[in-house]
XYZ file of C-alpha atoms in Angstrom:
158
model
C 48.152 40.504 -21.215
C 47.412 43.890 -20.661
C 47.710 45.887 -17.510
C 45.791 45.144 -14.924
C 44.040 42.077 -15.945
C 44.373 38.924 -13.370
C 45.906 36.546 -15.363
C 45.861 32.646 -14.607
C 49.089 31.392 -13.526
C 50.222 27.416 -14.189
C 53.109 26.610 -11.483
C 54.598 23.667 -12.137
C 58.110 21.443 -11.098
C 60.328 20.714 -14.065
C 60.604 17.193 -13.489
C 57.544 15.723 -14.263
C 57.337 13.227 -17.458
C 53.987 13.846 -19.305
C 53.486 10.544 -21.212
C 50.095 11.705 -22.774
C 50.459 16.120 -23.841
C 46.691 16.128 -25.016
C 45.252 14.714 -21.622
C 47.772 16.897 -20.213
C 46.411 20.242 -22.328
C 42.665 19.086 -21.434
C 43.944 18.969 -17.652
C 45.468 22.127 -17.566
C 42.410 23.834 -19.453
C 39.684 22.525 -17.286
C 42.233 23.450 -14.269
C 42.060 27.114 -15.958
C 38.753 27.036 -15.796
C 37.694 25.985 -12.294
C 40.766 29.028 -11.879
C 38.914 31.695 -14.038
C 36.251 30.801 -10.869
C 38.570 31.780 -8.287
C 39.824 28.387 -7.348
C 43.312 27.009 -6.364
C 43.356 23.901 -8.606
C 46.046 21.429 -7.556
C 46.630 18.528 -9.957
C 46.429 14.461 -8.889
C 47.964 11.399 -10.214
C 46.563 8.029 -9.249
C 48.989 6.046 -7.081
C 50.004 3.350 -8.094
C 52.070 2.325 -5.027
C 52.401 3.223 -1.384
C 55.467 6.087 -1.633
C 56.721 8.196 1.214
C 58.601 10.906 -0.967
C 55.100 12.234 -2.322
C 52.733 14.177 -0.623
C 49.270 13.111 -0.610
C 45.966 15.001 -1.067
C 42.545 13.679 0.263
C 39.321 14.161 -2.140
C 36.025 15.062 -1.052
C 33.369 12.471 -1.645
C 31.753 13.707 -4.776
C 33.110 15.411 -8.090
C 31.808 19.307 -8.731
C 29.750 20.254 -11.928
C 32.885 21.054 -13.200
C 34.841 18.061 -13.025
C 36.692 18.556 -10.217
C 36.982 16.923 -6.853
C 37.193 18.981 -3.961
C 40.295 18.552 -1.517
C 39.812 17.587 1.852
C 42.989 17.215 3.401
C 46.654 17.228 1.904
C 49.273 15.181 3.811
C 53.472 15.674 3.296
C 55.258 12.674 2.846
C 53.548 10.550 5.197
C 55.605 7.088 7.074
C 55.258 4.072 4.664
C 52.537 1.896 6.590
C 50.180 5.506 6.125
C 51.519 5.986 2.482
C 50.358 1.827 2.193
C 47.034 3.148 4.118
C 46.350 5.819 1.877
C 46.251 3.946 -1.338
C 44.678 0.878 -0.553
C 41.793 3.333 0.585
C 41.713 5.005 -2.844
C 40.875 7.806 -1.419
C 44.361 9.413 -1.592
C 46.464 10.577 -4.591
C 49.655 11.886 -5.193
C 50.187 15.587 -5.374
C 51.375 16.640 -8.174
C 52.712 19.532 -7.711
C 50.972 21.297 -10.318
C 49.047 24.452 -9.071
C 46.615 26.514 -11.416
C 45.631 30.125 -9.964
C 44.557 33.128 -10.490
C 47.234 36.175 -9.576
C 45.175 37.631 -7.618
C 44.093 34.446 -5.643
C 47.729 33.376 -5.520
C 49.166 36.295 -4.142
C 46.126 37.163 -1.454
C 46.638 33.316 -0.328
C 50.303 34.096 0.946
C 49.301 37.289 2.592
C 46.934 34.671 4.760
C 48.779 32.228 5.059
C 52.669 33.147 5.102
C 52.141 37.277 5.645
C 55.714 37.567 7.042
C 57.161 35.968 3.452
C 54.180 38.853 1.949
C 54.928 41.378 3.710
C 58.741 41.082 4.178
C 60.440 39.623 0.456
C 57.825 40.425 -2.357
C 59.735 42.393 -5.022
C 58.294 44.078 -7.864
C 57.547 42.234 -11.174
C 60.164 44.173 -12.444
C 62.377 47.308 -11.094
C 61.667 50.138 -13.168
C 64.163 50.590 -16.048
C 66.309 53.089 -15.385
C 69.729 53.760 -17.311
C 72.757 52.396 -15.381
C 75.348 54.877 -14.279
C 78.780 53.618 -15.256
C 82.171 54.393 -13.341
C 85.385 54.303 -14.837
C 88.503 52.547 -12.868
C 92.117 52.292 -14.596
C 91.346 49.316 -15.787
C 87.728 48.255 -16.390
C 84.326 49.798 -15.864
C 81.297 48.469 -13.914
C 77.708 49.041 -13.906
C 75.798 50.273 -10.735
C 72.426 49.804 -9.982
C 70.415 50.640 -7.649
C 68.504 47.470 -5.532
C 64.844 46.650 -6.177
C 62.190 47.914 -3.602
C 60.760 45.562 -1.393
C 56.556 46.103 -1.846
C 53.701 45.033 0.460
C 50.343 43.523 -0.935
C 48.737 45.764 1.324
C 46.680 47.310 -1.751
C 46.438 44.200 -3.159
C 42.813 44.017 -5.354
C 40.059 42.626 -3.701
């Protein structure tokens, strides 16, 4: 990637079983896609039960051009008679956790919508290398460095 560019970020959990990796590959290139677009593309799965340790995400009536449903509403873990709700409307699937984004679009939707967590704990990508200084003691040396910056997105690109 070279400098500069706004690359397309796949965020995902580590504990998801993928059963089928080419339908998984398609997903995550369409997702890329859609991304390349500017949108936050959140993956489904189908429910196949009423579960209240999921969150559930709400699709809009009709699929886009490109394949993808729009999201109306996502709900966090929701009581079991709502989770039993949800799926017998088919209109609700599990989220799975899977976001594909743009940098760019990733990193301006924090400033919006958590701009303390922005503002406050973004570090660098990575300090700037710089050589450590080492100290001597009488018996073993150690390594001091100093801490990483703390940055605002304040100049983030538009």
């Amino acid at each position: 990637m070279a400098a500069g560019e706004d690359a397309i970020l796949v965020v995902m959990p580590a504990d998801h079983v993928v059963t089928d990796s080419e339908a998984f590959h398609k997903t995550i290139g369409a997702g890329a896609k859609c991304a390349q677009d500017g949108a936050i593309v959140t993956l489904y799965i189908v429910p196949t039960h009423a579960e209240t340790g999921y969150g559930y995400i709400k699709v809009g009536q009709q699929m886009l051009s490109s394949g993808a449903w729009p999201l109306e509403k996502f709900v966090e873990k929701p009581h079991l008679e709502l989770a039993r709700q949800y799926v017998s409307s088919g209109e609700y699937w599990w989220n799975a956790g899977i976001f594909i984004v743009r940098v760019s679009v990733w990193l301006k939707a924090i400033e919006h919508f958590q701009p303390a967590t922005c503002h406050n704990y973004m570090l660098p990508a990575a300090p700037p290398a710089t050589p450590a200084r080492t100290t001597a003691s009488s018996s073993a040396s150690t390594s001091k460095r100093s801490p990483p910056r703390r940055r605002t997105l304040s100049t983030m690109p538009s």
